[in-house]
PDB file of C-alpha atoms in Angstrom:
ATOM      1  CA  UNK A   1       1.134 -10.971   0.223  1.00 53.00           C
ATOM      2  CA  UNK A   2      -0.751  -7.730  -0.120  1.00 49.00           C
ATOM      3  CA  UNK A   3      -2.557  -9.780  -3.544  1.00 49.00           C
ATOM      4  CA  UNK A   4      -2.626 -13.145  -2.063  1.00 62.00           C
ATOM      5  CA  UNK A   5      -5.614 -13.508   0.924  1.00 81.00           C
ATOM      6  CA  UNK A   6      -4.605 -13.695   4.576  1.00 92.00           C
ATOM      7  CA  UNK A   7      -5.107 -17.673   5.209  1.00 94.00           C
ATOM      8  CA  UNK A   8      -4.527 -19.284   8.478  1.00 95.00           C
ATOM      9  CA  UNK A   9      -2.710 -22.042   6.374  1.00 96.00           C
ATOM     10  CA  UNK A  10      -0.526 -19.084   5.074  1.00 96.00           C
ATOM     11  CA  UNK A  11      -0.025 -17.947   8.997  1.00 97.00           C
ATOM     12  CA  UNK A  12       0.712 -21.372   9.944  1.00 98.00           C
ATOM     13  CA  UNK A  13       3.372 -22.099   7.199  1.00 97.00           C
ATOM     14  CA  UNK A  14       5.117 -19.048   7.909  1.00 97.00           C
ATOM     15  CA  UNK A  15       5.004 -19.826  11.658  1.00 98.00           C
ATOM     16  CA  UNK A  16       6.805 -22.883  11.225  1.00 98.00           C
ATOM     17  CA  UNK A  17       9.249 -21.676   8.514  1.00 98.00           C
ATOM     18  CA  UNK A  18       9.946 -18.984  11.082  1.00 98.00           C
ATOM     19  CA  UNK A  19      10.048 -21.236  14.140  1.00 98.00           C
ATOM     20  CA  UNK A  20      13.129 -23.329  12.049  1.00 98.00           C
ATOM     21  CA  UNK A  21      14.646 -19.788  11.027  1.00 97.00           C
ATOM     22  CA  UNK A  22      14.390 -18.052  14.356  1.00 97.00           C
ATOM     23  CA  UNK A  23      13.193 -20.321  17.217  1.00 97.00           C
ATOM     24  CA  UNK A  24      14.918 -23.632  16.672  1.00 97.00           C
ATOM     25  CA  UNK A  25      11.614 -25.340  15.906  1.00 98.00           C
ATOM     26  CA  UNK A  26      10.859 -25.090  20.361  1.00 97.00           C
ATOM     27  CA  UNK A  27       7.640 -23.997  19.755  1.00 98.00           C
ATOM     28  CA  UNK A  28       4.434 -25.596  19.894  1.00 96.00           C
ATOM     29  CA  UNK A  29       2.110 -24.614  17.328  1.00 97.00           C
ATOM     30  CA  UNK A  30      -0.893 -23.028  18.639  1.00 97.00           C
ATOM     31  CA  UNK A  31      -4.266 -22.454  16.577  1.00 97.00           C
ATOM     32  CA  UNK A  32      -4.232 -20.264  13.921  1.00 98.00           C
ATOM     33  CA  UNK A  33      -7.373 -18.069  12.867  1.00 97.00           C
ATOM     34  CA  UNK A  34      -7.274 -14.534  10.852  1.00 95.00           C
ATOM     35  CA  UNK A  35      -9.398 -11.618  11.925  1.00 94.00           C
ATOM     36  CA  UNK A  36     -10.521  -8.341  10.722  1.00 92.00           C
ATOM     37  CA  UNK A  37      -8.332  -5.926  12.918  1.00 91.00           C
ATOM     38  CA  UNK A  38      -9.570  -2.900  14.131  1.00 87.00           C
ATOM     39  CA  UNK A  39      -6.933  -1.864  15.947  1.00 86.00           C
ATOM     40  CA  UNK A  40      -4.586  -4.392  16.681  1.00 91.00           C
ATOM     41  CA  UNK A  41      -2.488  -6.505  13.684  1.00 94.00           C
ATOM     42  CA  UNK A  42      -1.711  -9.925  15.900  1.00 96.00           C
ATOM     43  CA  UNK A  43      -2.668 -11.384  18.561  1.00 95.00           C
ATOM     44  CA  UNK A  44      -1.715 -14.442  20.874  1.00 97.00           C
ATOM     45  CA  UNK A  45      -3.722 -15.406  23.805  1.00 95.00           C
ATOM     46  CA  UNK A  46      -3.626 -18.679  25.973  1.00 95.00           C
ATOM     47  CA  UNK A  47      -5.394 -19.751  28.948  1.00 95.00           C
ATOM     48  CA  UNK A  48      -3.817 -21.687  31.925  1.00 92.00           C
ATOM     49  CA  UNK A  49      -5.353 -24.828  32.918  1.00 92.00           C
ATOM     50  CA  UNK A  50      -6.155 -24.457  36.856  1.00 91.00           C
ATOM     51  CA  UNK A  51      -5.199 -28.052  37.751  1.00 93.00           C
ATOM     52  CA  UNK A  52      -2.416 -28.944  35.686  1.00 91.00           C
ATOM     53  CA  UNK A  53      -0.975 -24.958  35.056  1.00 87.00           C
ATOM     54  CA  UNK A  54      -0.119 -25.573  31.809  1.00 90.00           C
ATOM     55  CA  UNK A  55      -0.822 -23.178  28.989  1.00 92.00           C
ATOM     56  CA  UNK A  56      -3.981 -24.439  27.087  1.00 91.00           C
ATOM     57  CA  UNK A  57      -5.934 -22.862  24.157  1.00 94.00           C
ATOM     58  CA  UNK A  58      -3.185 -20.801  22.907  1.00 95.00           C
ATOM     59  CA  UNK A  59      -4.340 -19.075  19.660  1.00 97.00           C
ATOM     60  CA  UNK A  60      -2.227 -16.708  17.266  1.00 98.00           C
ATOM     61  CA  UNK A  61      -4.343 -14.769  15.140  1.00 97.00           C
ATOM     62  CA  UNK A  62      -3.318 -11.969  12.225  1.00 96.00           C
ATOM     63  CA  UNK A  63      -5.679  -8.802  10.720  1.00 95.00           C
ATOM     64  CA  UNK A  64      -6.660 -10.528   7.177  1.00 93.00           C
ATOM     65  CA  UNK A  65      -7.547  -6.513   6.511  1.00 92.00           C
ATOM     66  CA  UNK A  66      -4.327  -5.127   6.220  1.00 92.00           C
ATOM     67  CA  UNK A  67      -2.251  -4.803   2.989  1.00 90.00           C
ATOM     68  CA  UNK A  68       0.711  -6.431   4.514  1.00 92.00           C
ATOM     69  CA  UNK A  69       4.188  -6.530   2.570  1.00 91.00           C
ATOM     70  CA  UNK A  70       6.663  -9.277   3.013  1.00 93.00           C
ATOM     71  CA  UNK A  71       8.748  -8.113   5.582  1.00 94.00           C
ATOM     72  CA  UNK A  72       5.768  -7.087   7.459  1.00 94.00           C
ATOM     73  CA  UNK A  73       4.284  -9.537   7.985  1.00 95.00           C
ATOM     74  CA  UNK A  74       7.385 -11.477   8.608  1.00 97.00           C
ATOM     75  CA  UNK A  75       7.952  -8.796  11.421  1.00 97.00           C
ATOM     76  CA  UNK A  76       4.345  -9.313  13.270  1.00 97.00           C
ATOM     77  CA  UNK A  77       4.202 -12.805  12.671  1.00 97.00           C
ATOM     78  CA  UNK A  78       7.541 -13.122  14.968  1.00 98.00           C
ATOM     79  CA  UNK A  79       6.442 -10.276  17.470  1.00 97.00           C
ATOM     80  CA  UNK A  80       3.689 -12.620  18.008  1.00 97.00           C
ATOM     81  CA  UNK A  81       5.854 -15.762  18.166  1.00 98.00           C
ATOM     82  CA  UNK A  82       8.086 -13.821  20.781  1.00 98.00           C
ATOM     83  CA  UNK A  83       5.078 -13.542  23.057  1.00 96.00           C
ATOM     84  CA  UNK A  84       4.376 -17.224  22.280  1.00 97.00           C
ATOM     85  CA  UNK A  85       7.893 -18.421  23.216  1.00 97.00           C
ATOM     86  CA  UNK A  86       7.684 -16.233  26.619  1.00 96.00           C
ATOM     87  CA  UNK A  87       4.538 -18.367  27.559  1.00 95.00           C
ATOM     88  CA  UNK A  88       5.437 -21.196  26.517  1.00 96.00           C
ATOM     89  CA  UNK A  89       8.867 -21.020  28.474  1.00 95.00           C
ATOM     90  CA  UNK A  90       6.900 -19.879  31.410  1.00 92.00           C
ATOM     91  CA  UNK A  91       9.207 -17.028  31.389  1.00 92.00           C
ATOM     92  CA  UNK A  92       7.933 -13.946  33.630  1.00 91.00           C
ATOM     93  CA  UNK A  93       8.406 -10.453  32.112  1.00 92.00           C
ATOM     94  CA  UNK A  94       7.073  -7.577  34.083  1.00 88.00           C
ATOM     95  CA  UNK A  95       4.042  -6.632  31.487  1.00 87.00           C
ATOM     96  CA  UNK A  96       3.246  -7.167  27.916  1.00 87.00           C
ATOM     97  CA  UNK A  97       5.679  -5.852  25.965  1.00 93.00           C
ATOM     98  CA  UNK A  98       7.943  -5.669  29.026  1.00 92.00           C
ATOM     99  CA  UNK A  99      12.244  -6.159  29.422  1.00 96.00           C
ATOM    100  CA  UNK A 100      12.588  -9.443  28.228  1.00 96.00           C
ATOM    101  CA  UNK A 101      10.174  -8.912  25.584  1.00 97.00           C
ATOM    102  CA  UNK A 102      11.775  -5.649  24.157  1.00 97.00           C
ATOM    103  CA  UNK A 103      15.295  -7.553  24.955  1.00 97.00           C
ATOM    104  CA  UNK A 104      14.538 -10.296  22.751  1.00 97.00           C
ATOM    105  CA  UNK A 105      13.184  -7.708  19.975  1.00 97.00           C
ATOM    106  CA  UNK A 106      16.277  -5.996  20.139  1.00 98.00           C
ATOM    107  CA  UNK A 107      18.166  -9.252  19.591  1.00 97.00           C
ATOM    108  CA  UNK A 108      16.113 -10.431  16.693  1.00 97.00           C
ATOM    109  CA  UNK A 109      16.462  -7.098  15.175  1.00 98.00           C
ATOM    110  CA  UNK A 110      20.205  -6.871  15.227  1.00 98.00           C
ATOM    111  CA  UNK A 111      20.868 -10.462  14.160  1.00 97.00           C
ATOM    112  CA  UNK A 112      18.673 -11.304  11.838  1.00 97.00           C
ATOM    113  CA  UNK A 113      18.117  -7.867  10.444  1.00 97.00           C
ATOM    114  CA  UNK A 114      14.411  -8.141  11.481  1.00 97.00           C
ATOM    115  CA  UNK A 115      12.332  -4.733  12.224  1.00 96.00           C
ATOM    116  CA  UNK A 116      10.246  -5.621  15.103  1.00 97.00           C
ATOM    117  CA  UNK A 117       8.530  -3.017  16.981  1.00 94.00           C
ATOM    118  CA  UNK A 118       6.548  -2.635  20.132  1.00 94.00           C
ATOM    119  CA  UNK A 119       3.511  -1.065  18.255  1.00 90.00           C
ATOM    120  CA  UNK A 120       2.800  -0.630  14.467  1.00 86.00           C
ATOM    121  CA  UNK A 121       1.967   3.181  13.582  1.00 82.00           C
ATOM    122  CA  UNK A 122      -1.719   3.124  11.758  1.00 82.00           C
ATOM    123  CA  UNK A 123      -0.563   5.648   9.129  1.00 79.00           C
ATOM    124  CA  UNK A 124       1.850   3.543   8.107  1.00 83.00           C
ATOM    125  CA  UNK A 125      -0.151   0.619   7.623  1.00 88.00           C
ATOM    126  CA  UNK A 126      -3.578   1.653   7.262  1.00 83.00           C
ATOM    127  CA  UNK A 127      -7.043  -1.151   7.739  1.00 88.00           C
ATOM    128  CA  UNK A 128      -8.180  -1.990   4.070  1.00 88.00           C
ATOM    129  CA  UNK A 129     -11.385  -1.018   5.257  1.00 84.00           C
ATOM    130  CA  UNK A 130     -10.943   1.571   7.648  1.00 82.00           C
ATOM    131  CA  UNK A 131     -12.838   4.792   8.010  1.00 80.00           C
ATOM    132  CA  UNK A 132     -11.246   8.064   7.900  1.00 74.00           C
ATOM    133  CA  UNK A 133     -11.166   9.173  11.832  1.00 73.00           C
ATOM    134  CA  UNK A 134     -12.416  12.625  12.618  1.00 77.00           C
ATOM    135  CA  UNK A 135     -10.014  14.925  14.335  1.00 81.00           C
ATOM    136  CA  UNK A 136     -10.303  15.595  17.788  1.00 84.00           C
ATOM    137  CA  UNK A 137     -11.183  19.171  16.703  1.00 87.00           C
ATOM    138  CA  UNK A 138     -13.630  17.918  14.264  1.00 87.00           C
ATOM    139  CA  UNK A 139     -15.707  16.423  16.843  1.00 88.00           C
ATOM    140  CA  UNK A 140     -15.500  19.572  19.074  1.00 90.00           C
ATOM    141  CA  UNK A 141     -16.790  21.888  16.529  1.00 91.00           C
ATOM    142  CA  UNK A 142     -19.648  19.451  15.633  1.00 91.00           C
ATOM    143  CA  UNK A 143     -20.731  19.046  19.498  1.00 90.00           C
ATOM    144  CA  UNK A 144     -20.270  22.809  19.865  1.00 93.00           C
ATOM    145  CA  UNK A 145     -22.352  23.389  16.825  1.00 93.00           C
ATOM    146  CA  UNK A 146     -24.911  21.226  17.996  1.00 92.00           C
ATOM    147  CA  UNK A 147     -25.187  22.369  21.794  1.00 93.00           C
ATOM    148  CA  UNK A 148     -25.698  26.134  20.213  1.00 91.00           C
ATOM    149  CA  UNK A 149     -27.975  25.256  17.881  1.00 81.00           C
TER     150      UNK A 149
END
């Protein structure tokens, strides 16, 4: 996909083909929208209606700045749809990326041969338009330099 743009349609067809593949189709399908990550690759959110406590204004979003491959994409796409299915199961997990989080990871790696992870290293896969970060001892040397100037 690195060639082809970062569409929600594309998001949303892969969400579905991977909601038959890996999900039996039990997922809603929230809204889909791209965004230009800075440092985080997906994203699903959701609000809970007060009244009725049902999960409302779920959105599932991907970086659209990222030269993903294939199988990458495949991978965050479904780390997001895990999150998805824990909400929308009202399943409690005891943070984030929590036990029954990383225990359905696990799962989805060994069966399916997936490589979900809890985080994505940035060297790996690198913001198309990122800027080179200083070093930590970069930035020392420049504030030393300037407080004994």
């Amino acid at each position: 996909y690195s060639m082809e743009k970062i569409t929600k349609e594309l998001i949303k067809e892969l969400f579905k083909k991977y909601n038959t593949l890996y999900f039996d189709k039990e997922l809603r399908l929230p809204r889909f929208t791209t965004y230009k990550g800075r440092r985080t690759y997906g994203v699903y959110s959701y609000k809970i209606d007060k009244k009725t406590k049902k999960l409302k204004n779920e959105r599932f979003a991907i970086a659209n700045n990222v030269n993903w491959s294939e199988d990458t994409l495949r991978d965050m796409i479904v780390h997001e749809m895990i999150h998805c299915y824990i909400a929308q199961k009202n399943i409690k997990d005891n943070r984030d990326h929590g036990k029954v989080f990383k225990q359905m990871m696990n799962d989805y790696n060994r069966h399916y041969g997936l490589n979900i992870t809890v985080k994505i290293d940035n060297k790996q896969l690198p913001f198309t338009d990122q800027k080179p970060r200083k070093s930590l001892i970069q930035k020392l040397i420049k504030y030393l330099k300037k407080i004994m100037s």
